[in-house]
Structures are given as C-alpha cells and as structure tokens.
Backbone as ProteinMPNN parsed JSONL, in Angstrom:
{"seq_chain_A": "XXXXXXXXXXXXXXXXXXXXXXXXXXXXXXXXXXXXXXXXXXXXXXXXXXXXXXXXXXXXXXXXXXXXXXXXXXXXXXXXXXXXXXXXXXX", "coords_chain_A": {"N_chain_A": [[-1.497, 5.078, -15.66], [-4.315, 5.507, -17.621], [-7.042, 7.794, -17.825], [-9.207, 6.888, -18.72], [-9.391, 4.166, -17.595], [-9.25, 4.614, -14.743], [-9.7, 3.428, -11.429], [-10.221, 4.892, -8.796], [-11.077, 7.551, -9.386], [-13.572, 6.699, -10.854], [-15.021, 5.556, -8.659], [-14.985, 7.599, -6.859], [-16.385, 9.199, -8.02], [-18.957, 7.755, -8.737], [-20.124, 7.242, -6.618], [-20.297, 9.695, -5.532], [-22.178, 10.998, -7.901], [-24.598, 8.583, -6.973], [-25.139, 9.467, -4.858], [-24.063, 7.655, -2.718], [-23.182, 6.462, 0.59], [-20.34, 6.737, 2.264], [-17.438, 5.098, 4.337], [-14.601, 5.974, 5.193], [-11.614, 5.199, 5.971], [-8.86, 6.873, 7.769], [-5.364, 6.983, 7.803], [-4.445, 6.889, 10.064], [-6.312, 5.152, 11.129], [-8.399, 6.657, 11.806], [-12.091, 6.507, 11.247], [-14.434, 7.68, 8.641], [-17.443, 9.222, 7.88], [-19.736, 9.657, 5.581], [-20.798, 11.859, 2.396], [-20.178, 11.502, -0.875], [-19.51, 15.163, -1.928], [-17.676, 16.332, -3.767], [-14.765, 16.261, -5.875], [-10.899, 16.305, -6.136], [-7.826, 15.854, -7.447], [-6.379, 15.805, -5.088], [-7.791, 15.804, -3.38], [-10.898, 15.546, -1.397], [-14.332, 15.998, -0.687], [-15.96, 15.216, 1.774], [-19.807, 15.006, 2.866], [-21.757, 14.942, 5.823], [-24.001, 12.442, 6.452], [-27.236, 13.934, 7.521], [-26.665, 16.081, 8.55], [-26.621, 18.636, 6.898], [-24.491, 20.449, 5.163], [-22.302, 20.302, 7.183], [-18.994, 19.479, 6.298], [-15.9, 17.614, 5.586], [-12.564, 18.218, 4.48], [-10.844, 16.249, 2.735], [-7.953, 15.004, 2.57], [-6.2, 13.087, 0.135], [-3.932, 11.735, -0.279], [-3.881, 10.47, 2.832], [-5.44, 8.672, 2.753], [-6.309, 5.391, 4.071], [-8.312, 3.384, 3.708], [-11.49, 2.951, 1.769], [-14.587, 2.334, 1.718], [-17.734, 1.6, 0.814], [-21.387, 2.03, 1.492], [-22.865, 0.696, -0.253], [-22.178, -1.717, -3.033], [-20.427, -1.039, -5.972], [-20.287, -0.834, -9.25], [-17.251, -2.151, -11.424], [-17.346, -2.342, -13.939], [-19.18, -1.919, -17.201], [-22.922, -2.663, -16.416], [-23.618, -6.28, -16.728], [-26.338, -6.716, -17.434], [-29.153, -9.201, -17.492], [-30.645, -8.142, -20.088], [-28.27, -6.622, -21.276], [-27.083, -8.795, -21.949], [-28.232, -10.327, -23.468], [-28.918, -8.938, -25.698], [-26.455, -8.487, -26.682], [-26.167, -11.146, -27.484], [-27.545, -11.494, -29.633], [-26.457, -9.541, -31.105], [-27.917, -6.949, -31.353], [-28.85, -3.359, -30.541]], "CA_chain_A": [[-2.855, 4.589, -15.863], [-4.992, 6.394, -18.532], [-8.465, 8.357, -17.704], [-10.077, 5.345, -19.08], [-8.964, 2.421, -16.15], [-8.682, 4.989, -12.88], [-10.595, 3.653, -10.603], [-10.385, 5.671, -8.076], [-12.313, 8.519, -9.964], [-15.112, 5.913, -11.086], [-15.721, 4.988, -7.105], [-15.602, 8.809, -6.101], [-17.81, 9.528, -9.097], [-20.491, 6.937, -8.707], [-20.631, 7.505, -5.157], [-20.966, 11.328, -5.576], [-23.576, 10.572, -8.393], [-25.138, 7.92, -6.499], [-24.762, 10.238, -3.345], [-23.842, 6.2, -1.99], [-22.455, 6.68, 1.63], [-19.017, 5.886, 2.494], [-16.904, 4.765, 5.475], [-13.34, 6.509, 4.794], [-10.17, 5.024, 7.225], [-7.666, 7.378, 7.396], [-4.124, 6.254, 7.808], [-4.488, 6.866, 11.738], [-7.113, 4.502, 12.053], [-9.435, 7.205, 12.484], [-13.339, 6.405, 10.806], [-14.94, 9.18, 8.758], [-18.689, 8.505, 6.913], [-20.441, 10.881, 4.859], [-20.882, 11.176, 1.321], [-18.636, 13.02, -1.576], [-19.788, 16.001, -3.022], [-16.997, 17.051, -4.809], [-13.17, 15.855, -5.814], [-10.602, 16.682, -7.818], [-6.911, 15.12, -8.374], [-5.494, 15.494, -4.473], [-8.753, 15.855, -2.007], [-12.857, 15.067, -2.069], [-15.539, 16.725, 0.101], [-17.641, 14.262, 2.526], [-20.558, 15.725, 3.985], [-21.982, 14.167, 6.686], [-25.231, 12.471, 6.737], [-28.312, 14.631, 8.711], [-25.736, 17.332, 8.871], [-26.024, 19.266, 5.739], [-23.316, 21.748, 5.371], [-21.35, 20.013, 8.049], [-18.28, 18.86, 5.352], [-14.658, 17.649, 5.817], [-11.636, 18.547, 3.382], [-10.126, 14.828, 3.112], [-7.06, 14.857, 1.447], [-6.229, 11.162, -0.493], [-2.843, 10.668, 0.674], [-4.052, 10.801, 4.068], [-6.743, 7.672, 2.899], [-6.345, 3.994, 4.0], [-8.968, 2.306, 2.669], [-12.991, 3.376, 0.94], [-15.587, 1.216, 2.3], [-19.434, 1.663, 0.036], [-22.837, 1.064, 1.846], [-23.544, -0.098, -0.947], [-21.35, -2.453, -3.988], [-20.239, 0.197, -6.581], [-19.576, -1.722, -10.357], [-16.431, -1.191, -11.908], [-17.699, -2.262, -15.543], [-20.594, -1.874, -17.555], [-24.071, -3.533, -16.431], [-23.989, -7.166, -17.4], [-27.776, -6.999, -16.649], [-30.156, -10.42, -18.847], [-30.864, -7.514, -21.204], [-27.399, -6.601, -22.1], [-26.303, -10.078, -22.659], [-29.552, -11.253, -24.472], [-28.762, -7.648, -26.802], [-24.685, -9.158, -26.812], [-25.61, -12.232, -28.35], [-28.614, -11.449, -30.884], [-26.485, -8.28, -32.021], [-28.63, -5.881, -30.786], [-28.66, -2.177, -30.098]], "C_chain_A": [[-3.66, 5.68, -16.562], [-6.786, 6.535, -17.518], [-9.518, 7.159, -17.485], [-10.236, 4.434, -17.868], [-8.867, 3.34, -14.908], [-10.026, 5.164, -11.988], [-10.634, 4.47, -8.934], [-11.135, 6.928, -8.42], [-13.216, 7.861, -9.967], [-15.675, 5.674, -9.885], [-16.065, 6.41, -6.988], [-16.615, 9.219, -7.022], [-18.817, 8.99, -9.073], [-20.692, 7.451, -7.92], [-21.088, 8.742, -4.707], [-22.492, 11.401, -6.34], [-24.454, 10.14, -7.898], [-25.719, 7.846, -5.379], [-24.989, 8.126, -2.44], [-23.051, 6.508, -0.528], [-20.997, 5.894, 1.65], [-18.448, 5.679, 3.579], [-15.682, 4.821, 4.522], [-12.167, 6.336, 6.09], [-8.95, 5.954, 6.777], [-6.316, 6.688, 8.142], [-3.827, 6.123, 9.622], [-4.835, 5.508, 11.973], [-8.406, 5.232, 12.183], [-11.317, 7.045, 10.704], [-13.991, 7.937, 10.554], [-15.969, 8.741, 7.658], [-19.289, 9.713, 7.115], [-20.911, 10.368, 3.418], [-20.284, 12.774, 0.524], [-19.415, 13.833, -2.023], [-19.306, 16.423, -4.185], [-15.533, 16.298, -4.834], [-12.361, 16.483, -6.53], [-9.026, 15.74, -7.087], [-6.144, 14.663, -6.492], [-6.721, 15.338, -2.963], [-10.197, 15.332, -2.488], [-13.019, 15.764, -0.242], [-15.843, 15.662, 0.854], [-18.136, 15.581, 3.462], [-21.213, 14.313, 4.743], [-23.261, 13.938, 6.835], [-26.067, 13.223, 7.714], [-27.537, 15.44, 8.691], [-25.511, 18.142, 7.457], [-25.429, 20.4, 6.175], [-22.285, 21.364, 6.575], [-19.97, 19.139, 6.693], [-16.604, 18.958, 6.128], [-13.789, 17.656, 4.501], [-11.291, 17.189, 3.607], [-8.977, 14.723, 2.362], [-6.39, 13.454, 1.536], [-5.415, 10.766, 0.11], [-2.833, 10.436, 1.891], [-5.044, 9.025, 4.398], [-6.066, 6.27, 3.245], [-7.257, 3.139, 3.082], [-10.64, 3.192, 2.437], [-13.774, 2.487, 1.279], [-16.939, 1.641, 1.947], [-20.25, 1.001, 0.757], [-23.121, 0.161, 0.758], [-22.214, -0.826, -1.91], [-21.417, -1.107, -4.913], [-19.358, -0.486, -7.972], [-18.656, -0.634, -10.787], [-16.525, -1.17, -13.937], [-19.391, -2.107, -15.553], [-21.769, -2.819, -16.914], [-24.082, -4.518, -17.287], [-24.904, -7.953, -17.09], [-27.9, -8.38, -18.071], [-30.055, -9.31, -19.958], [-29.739, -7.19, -21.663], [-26.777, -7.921, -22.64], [-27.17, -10.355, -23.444], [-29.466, -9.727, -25.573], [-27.174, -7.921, -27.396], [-25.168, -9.791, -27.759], [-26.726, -12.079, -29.649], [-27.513, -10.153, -31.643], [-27.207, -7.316, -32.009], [-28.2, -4.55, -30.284], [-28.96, -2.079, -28.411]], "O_chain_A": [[-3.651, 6.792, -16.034], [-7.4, 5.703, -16.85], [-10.244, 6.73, -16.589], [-11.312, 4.124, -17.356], [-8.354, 2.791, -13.933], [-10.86, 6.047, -11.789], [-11.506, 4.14, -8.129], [-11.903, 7.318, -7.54], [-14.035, 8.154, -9.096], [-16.9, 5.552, -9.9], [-17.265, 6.686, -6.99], [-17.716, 9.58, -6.605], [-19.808, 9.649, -9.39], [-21.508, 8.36, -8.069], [-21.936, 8.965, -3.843], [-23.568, 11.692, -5.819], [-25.471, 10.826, -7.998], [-26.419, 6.977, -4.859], [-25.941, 7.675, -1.803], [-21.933, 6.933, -0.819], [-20.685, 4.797, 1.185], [-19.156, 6.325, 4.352], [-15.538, 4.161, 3.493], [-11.938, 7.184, 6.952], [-8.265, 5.841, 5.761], [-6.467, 5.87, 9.05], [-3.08, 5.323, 10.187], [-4.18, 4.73, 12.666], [-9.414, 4.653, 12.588], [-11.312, 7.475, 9.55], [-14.136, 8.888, 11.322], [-15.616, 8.064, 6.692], [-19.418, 10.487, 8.064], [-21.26, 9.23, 3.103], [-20.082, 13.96, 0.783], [-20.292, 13.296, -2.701], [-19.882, 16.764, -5.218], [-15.172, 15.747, -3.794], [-12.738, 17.181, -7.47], [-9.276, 14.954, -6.173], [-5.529, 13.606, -6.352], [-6.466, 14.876, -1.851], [-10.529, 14.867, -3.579], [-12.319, 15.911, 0.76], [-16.109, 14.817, 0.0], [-17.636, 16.457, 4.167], [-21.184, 13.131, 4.399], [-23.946, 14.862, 7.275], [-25.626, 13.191, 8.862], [-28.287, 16.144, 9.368], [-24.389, 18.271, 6.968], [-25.66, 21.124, 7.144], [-21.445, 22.214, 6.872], [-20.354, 18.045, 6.281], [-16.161, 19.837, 6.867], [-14.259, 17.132, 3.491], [-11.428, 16.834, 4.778], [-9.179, 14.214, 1.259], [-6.101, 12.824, 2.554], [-5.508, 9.831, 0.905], [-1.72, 10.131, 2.32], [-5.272, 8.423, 5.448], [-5.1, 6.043, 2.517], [-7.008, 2.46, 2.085], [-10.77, 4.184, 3.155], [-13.286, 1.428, 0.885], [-17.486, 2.164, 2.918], [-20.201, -0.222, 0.889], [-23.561, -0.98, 0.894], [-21.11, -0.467, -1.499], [-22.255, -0.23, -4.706], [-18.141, -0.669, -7.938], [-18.697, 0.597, -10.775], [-16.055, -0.432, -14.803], [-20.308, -2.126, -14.732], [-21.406, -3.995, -16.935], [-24.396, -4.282, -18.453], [-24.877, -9.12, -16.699], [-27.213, -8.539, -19.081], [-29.275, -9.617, -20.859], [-29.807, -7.393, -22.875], [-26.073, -7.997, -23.646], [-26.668, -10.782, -24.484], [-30.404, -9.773, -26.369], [-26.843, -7.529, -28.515], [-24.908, -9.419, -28.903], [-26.484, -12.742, -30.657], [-27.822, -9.838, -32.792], [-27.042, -6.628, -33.017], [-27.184, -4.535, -29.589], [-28.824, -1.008, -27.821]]}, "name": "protein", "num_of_chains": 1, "seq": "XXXXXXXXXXXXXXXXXXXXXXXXXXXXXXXXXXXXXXXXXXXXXXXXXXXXXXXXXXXXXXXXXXXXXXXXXXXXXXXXXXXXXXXXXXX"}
C-alpha cells in the first residue's frame, strides 16, 4: 500500500492534528483513551486527557481496534461548496 492510501497514518494524523480523543483496545481487551501526540512506523504516544505529561508508549501490533470521539474523514471534504466548485469548474 503506497503513502498515498495508508490509512492508518491519516487516522493517527488527523487525530493528532485534531488532538480528537481516542478509545484504543489492545489485543487483551484492555481500554486505553487519550490522545496521540506523536507516531511513527511501529508505536504512537497517547496522553491522557487532564493528565498532561501522563503518556503511554503503545506499540501497534499490540492494537485491536481505534475507536474516534469524534468521525475522522478518509477523503477530501465533499462540503455544498466543493461540489457546487466540481460542477461549475471552479477553483
């Protein structure tokens, strides 16, 4: 899978950007909610809401499943204004 299509960067990246909270199951079973600071190719940061500087190392293969307070798109905004800029040809 190329750079381009991996979503799994685009979720930890919004959600770091977006500082969006997460609910992280690890393969136990065991519940872990924070939010990412940082990632890179085999781990990611959560810190823990109200607890700054409280952070856990999470390493991926360890992850079950990613669960977003919030929805987290995986394409572009297809807000009224980009479609009504789609179909006139618009910048």
């Amino acid at each position: 899978m190329s750079a381009k299509n991996n979503i799994q960067d685009h979720i930890l990246n919004t959600a770091r950007k977006d500082k969006v909270e997460l609910t992280v199951y690890l393969l136990n079973g065991v519940p872990l909610k924070g939010r990412v600071t940082s990632f890179d190719n085999f781990t990611f940061i959560l810190e823990q809401d109200g607890k700054e500087g409280k952070q856990q190392l999470v390493y991926k293969h360890a992850v079950s499943t990613i669960i977003p307070s919030k929805t987290i798109k995986l394409q572009p905004d297809d807000s009224k204004d980009n479609r009504e800029q789609k179909e006139t040809g618009g910048e």
